[in-house]
Tab-separated table of C-alpha atoms and ligand atoms in Angstrom:
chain	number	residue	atom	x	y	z
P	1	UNK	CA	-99.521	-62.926	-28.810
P	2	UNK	CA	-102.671	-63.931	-26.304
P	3	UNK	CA	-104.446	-60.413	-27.346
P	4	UNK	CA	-107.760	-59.602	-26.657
P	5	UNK	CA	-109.706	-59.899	-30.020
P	6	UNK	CA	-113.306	-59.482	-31.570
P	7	UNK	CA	-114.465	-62.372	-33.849
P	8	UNK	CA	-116.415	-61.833	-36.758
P	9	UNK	CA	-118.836	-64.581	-38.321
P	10	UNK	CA	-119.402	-63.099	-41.484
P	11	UNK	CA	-121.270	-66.653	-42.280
P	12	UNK	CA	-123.871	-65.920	-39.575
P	13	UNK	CA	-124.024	-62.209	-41.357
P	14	UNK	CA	-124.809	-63.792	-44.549
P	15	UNK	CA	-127.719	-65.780	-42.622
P	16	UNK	CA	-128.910	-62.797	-41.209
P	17	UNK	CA	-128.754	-61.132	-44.298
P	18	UNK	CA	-130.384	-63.581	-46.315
P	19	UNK	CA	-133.546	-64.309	-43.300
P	20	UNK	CA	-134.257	-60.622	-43.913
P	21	UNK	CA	-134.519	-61.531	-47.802
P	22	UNK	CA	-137.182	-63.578	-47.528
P	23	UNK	CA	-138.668	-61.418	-44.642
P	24	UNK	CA	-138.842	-58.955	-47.578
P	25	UNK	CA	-139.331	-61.033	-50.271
P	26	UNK	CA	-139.432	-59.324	-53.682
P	27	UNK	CA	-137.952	-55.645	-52.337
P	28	UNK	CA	-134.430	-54.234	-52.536
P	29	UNK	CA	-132.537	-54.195	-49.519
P	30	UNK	CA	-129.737	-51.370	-48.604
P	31	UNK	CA	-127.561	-52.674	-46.207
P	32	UNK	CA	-126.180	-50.662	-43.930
P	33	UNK	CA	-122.561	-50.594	-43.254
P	34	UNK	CA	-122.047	-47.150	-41.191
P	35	UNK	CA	-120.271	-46.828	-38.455
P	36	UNK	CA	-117.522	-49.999	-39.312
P	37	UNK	CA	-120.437	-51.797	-40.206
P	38	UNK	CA	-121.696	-51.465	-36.270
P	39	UNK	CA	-118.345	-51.927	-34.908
P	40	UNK	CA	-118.168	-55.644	-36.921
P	41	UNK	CA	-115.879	-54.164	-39.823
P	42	UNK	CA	-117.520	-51.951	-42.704
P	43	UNK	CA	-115.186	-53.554	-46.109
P	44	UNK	CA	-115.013	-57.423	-44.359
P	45	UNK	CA	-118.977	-57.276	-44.388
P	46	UNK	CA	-119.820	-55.466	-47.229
P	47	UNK	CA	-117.499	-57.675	-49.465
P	48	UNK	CA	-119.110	-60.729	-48.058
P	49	UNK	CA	-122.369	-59.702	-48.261
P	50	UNK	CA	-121.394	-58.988	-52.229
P	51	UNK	CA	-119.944	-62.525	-52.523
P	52	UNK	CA	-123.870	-63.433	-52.105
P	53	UNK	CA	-123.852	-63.192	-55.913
P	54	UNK	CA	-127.216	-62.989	-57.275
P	55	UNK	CA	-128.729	-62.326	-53.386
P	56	UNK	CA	-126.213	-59.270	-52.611
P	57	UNK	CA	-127.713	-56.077	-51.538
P	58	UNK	CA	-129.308	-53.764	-53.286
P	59	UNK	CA	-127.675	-50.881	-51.476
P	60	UNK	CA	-125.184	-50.162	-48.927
P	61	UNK	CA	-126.383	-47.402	-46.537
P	62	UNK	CA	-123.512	-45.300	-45.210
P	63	UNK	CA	-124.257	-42.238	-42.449
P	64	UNK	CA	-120.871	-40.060	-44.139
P	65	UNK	CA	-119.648	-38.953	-47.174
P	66	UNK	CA	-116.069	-40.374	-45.933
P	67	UNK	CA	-117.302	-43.692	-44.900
P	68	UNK	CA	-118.887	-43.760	-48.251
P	69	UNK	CA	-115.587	-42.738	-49.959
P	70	UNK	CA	-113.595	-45.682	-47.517
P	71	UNK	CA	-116.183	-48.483	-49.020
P	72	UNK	CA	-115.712	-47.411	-52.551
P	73	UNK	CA	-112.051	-47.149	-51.947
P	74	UNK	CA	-112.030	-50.701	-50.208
P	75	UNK	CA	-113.023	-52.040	-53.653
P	76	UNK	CA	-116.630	-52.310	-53.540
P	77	UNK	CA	-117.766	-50.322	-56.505
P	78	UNK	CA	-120.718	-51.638	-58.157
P	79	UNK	CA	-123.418	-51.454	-55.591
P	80	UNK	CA	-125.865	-48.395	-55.504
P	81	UNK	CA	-124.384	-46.897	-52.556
P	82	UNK	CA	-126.501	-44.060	-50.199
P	83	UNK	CA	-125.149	-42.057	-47.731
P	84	UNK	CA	-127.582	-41.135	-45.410
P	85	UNK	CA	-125.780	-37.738	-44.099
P	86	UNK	CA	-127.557	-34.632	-44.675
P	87	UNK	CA	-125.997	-33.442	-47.891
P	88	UNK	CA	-124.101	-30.215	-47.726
P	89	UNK	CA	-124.047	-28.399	-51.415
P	90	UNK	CA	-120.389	-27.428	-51.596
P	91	UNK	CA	-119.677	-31.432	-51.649
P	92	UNK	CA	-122.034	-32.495	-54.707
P	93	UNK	CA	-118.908	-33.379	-57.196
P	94	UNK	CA	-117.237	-35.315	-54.526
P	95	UNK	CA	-120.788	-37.431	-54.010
P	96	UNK	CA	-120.254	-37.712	-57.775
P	97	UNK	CA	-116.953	-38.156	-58.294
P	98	UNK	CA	-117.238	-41.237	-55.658
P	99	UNK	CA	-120.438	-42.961	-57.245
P	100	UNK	CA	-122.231	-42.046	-53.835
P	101	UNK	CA	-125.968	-40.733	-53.465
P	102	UNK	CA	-126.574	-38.161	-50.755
P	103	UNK	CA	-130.002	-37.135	-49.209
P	104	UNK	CA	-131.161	-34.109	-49.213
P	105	UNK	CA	-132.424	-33.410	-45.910
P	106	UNK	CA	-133.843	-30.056	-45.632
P	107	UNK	CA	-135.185	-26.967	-47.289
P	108	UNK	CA	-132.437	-24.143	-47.389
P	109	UNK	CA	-130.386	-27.343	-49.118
P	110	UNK	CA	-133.169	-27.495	-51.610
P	111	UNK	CA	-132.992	-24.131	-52.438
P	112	UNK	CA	-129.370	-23.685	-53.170
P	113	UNK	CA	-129.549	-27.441	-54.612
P	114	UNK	CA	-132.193	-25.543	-57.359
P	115	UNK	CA	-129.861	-22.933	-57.579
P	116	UNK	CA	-126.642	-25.031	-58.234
P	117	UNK	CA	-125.054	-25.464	-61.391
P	118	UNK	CA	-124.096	-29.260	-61.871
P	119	UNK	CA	-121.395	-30.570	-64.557
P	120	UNK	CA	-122.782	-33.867	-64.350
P	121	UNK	CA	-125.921	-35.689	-63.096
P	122	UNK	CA	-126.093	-35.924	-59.064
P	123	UNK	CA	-128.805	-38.881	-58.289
P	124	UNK	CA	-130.033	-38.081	-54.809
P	125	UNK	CA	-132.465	-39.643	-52.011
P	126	UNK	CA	-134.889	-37.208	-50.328
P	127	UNK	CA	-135.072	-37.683	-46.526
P	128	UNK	CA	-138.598	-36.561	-45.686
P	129	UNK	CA	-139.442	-35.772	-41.970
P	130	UNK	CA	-142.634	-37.765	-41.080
P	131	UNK	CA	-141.921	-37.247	-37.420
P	132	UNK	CA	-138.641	-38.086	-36.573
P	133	UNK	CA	-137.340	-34.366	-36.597
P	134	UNK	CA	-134.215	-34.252	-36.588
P	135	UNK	CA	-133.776	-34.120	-39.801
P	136	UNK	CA	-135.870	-34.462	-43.625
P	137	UNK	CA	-137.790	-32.137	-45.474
P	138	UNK	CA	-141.432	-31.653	-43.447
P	139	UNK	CA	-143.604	-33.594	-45.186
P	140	UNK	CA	-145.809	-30.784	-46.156
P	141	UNK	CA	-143.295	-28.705	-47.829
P	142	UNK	CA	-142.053	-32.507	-50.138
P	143	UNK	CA	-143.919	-31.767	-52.660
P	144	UNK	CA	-143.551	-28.347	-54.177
P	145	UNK	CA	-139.871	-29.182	-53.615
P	146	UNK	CA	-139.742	-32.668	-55.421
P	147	UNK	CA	-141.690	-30.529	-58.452
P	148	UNK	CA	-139.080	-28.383	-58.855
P	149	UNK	CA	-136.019	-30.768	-58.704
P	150	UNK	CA	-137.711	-32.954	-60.902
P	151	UNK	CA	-137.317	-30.757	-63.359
P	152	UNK	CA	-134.031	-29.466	-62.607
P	153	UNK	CA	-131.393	-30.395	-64.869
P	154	UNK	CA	-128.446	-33.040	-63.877
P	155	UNK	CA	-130.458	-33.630	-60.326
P	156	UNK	CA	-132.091	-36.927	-60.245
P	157	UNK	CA	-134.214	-38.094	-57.789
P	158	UNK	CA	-133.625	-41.734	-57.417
P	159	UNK	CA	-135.293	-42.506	-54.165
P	160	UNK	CA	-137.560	-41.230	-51.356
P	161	UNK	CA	-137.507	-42.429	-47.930
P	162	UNK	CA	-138.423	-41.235	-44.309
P	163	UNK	CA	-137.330	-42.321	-40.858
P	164	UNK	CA	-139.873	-44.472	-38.438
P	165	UNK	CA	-139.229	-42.176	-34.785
P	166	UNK	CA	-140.882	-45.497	-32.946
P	167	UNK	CA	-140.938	-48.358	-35.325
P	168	UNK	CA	-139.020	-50.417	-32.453
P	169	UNK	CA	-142.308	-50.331	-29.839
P	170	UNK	CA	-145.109	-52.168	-28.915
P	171	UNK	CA	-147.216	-48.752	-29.415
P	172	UNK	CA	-147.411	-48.661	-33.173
P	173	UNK	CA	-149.647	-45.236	-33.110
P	174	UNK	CA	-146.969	-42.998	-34.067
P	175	UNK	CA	-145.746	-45.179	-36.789
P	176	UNK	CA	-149.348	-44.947	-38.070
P	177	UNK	CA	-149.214	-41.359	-38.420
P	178	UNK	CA	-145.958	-41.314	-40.142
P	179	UNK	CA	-146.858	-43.812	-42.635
P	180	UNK	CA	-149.942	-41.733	-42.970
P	181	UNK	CA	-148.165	-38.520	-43.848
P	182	UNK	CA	-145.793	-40.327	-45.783
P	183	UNK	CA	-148.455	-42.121	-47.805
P	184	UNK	CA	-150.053	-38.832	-48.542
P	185	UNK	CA	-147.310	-37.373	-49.773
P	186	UNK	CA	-146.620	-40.403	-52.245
P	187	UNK	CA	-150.475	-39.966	-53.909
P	188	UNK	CA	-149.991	-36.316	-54.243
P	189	UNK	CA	-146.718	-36.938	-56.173
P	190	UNK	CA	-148.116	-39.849	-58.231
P	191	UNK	CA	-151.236	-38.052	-59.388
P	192	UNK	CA	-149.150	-35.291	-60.468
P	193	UNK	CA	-146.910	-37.549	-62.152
P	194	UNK	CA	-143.616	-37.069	-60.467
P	195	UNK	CA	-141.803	-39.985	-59.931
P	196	UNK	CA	-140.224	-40.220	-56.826
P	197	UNK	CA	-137.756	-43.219	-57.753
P	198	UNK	CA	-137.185	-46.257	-54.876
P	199	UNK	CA	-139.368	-45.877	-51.824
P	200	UNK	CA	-138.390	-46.608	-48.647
P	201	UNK	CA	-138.788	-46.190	-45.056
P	202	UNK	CA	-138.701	-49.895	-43.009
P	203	UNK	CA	-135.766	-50.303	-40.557
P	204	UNK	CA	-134.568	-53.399	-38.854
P	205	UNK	CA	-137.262	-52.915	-36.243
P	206	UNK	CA	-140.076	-52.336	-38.965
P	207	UNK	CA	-139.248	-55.041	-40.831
P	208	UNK	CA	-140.131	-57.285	-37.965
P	209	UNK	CA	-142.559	-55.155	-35.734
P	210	UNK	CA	-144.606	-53.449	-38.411
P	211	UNK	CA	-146.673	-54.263	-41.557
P	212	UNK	CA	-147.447	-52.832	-45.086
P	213	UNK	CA	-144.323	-50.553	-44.536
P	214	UNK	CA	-141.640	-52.500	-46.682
P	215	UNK	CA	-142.349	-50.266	-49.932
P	216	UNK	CA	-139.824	-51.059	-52.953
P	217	UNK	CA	-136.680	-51.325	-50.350
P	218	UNK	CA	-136.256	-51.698	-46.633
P	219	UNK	CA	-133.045	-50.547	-45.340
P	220	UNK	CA	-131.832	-53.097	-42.627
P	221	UNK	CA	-128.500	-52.630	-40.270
P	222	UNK	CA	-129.134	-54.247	-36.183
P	223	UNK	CA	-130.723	-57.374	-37.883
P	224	UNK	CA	-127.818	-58.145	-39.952
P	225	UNK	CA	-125.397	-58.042	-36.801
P	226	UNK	CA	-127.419	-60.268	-35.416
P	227	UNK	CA	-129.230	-58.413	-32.754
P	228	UNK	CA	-133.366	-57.413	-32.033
P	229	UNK	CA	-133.659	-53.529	-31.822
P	230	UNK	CA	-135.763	-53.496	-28.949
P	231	UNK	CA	-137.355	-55.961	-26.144
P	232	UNK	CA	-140.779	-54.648	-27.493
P	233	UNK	CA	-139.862	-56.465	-31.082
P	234	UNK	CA	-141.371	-59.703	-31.813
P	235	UNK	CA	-138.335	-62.060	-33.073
P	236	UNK	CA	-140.289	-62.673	-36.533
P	237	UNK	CA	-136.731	-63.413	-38.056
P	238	UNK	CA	-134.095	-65.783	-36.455
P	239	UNK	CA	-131.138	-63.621	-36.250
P	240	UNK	CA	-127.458	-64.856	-35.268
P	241	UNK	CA	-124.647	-63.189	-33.378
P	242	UNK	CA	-121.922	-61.898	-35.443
P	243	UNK	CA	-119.776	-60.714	-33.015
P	244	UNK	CA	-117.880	-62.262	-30.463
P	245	UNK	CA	-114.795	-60.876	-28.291
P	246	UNK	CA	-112.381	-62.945	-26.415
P	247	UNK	CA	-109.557	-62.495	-24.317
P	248	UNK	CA	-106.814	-63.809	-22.391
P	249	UNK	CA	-105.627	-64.053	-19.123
P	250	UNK	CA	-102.628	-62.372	-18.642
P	251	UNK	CA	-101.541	-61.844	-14.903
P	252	UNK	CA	-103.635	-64.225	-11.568
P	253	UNK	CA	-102.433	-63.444	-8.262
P	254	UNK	CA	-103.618	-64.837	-5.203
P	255	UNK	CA	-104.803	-61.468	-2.515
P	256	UNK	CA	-104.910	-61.613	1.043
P	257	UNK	CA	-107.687	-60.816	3.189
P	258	UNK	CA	-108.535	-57.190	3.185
P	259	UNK	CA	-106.517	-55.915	-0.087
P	260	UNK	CA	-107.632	-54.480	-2.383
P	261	UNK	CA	-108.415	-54.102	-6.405
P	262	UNK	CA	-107.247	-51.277	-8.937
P	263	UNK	CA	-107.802	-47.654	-9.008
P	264	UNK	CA	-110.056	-46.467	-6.234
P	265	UNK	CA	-110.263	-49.817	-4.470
P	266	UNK	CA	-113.927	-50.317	-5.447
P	267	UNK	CA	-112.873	-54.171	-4.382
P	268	UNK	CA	-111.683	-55.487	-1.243
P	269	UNK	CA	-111.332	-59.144	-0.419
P	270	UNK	CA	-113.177	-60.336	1.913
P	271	UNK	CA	-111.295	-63.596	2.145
P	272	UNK	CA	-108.330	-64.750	0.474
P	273	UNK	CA	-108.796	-65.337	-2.966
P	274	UNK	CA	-107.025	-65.435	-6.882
P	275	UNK	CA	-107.870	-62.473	-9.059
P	276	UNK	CA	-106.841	-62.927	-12.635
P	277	UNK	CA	-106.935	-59.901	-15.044
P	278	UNK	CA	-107.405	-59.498	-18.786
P	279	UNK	CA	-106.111	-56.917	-21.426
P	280	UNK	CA	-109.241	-54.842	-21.933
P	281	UNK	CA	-110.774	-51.546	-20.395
P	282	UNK	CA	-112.747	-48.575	-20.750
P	283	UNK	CA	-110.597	-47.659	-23.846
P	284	UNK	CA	-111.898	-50.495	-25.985
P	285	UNK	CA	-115.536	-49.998	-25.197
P	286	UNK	CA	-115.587	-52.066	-21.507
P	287	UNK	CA	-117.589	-49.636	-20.578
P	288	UNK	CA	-116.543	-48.120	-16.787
P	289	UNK	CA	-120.343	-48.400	-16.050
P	290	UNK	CA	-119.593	-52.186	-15.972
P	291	UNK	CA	-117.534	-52.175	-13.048
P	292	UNK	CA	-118.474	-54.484	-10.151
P	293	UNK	CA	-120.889	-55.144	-12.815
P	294	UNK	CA	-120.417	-57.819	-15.291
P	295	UNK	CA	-119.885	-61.759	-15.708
P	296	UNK	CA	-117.293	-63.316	-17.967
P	297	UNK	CA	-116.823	-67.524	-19.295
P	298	UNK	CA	-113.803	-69.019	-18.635
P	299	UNK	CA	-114.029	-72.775	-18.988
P	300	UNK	CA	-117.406	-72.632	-19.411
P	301	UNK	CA	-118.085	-70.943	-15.908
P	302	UNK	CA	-119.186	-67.411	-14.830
P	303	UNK	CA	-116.586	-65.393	-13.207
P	304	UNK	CA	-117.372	-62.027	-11.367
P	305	UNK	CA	-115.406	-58.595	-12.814
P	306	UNK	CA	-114.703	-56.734	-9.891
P	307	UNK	CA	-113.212	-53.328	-9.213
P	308	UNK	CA	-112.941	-49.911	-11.498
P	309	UNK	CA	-112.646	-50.824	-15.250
P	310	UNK	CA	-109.295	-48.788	-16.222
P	311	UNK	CA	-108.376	-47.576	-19.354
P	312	UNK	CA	-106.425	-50.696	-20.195
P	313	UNK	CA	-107.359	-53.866	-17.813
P	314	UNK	CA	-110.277	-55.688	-15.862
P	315	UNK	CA	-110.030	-58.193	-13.261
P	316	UNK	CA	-111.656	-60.733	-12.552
P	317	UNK	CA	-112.226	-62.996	-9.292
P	318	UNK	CA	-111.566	-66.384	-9.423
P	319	UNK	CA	-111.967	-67.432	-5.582
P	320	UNK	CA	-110.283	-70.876	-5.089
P	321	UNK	CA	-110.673	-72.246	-8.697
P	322	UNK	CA	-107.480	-72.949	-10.813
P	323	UNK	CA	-106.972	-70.263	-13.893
P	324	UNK	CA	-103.982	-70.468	-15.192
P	325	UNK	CA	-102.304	-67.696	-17.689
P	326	UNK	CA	-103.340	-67.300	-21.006
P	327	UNK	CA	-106.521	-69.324	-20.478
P	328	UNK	CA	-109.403	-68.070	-23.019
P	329	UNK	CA	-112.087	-65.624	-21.310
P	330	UNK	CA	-115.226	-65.040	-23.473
P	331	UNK	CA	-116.295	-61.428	-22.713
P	332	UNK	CA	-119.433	-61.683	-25.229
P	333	UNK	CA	-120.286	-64.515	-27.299
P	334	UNK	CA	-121.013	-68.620	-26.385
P	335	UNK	CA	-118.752	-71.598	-24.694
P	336	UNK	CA	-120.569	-75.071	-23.730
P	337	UNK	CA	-123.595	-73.715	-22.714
P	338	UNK	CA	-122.876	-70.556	-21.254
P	339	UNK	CA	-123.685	-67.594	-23.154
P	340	UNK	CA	-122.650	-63.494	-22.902
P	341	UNK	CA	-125.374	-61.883	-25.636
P	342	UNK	CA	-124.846	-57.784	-26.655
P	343	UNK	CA	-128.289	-57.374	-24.953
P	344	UNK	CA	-126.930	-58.633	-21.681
P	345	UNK	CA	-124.283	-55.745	-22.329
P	346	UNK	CA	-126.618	-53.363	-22.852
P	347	UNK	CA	-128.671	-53.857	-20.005
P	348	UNK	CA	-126.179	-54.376	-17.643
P	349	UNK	CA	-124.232	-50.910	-19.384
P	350	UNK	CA	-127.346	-48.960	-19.440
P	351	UNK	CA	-127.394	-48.621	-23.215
P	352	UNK	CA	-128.140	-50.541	-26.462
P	353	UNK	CA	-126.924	-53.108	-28.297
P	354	UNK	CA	-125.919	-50.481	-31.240
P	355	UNK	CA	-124.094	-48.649	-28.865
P	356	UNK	CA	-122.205	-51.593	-27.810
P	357	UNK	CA	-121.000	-52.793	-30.703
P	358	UNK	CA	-120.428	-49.400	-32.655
P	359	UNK	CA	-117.967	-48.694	-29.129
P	360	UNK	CA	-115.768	-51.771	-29.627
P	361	UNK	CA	-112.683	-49.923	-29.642
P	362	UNK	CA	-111.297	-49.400	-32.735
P	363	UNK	CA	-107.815	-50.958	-30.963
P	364	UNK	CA	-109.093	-54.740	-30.458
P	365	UNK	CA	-108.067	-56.360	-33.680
P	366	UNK	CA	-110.875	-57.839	-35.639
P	367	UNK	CA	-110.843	-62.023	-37.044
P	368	UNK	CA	-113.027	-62.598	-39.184
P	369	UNK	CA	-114.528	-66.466	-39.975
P	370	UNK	CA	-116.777	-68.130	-42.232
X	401	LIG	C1	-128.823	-46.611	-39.267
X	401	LIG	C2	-129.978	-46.487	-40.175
X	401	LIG	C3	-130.768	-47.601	-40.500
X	401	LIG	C4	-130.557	-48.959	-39.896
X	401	LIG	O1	-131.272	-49.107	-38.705
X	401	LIG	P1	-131.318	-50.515	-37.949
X	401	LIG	O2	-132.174	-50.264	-36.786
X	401	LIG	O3	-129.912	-50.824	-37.543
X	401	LIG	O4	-131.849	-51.509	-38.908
X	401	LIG	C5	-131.779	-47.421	-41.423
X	401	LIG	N1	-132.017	-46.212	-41.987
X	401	LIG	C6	-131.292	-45.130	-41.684
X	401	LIG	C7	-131.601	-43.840	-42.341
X	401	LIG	C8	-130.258	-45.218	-40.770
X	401	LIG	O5	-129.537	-44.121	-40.476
């Protein structure tokens, strides 16, 4: 079968993965597998990144309780595992039950956390809002909260972290205020003695953009695909694509002056010329923005998409060249020298390279190498 697929290089991964190691040199790192792992496959990566042996993660970050309860269910059991979901109190035996941490992420939760009658010990993260406000427990109500779950019984507070709102610019004065009022709040605790467990705030774009931020863990997901966060980022860490997607031709016809191409006729030829279309469309993340709007490599030469992306199918034009069906068409990804990166997705879809990848439909089958 000539499907359309997405290829994984869980050896470039590994690379990644192990560049932000020495990045960080000497702190724990949570990777973070949410979302299928960006669209790349949450069990395929997480199991290699736990055949790194001695260099594994620290952590696997998770944004749901049922993602969490897939990873642990696809066998991966013995790394601390975080979800980073605001934790709803009903669910507290299920985080336990699963081996799972949850955050707690705002005040009312704290409350009926305190209030809560446990069977066994629940080890949470506390999310504290610094500035990214949308959710975390403000930073000046932390402490009088952390007191009084310190002390509560079967709660264990095995990590504190906050969220950078701008770690990804150029403009690092926000950041400085968040790491301000996070700082603060991490001398008030100490000098009252709480201990607040693993601190940790640094994404992938703070781990290369900012300093003195790294704290005892930094909690790293874009880099490890193999993508910068921003434009504004300096590339302080070589990072390598992971994913790739292919296709193959399946139908080239040769149109006549002055018809036309797919739903809405958004391309007429101008002059004879072969059109050859693939098995991919808005439904598998080809984004309908793309239409008209996006190159492809087949034989190591750009081709032109033109019309409407639909649901199912793209075309491309071919003019007089010979493309025969079932040759390879690299939609994202390297041939010879020609190269299709996420970020030339993203610009050309009006988006991000997380967004691309996370959209990969969930229909395109996954291969994964290395
Ligand atoms: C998704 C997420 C990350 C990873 O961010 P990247 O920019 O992909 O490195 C880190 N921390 C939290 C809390 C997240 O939700």
């Amino acid at each position: 079968m000539l499907n359309t697929y997405i290829e994984i290089n869980l050896s470039n991964l590994k690379k990644n993965f192990m560049s932000i190691r020495s990045r960080a040199a000497g702190k724990k790192i949570l990777a973070v597998v949410k979302a299928d792992a960006y669209g790349h496959g949450m069990a395929e990566c997480a199991k290699a990144l736990v055949s790194l042996k001695k260099n594994s993660p620290d952590y696997f970050g998770v944004a749901m309780l049922q993602e969490g309860i897939e990873l642990r269910e696809s066998g991966v059991l013995l790394t601390p595992l975080l979800c980073f979901a605001p934790m709803q109190i009903p669910d507290a035996e299920e985080y336990i039950k699963h081996n799972i941490m949850p955050t707690l992420s705002d005040e009312i939760s704290a409350e009926k956390l305190l209030k809560k009658k446990l069977k066994s010990t629940l080890k949470i993260h506390l999310n504290i809002d610094t500035g990214m406000g949308l959710t975390g427990i403000q930073h000046y109500n932390a402490y009088e909260i952390i007191k009084s779950l310190s002390v509560k019984k079967n709660v264990k507070i095995e990590g504190i972290y906050t969220i950078f709102a701008t770690a990804d610019k150029k403009d690092k004065s926000f950041a400085a205020i968040q790491m301000e009022r996070f700082n603060s709040l991490l001398k008030k605790l100490k000098e009252n003695g709480i201990n607040p467990g693993i601190v940790h705030a640094a994404n992938s774009a703070a781990v290369l953009n900012l300093k003195g931020v790294y704290f005892d863990m930094v909690r790293t997901g874009s880099s490890l695909y193999g993508f910068y966060p921003s434009k504004e980022v300096p590339k302080s860490v070589k990072l390598l694509p992971v994913m790739s997607l292919f296709s193959y031709i399946s139908v080239v016809k040769r149109l006549k002056k002055g018809e036309s191409v797919g739903f809405g006729r958004a391309f007429i030829a101008k002059k004879e010329t072969t059109i050859a279309t693939i098995p991919i469309g808005y439904a598998d993340g080809f984004k309908r923005l793309l239409s008209n709007n996006f190159k492809a490599i087949i034989k190591g030469k750009f081709y032109s998409q033109i019309g409407n992306v639909s649901m199912d199918r793209i075309a491309f034009n071919a003019g007089n060249d010979k493309i025969l069906q079932g040759e390879k068409v690299v939609l994202l990804g390297k041939e010879k020298n020609a190269e299709i990166s996420v970020w030339d997705w993203a610009e050309k879809a009006n988006s991000i390279p997380y967004e691309i990848t996370c959209t990969m439909g969930q229909r395109i089958p996954r291969v994964y190498k290395g």
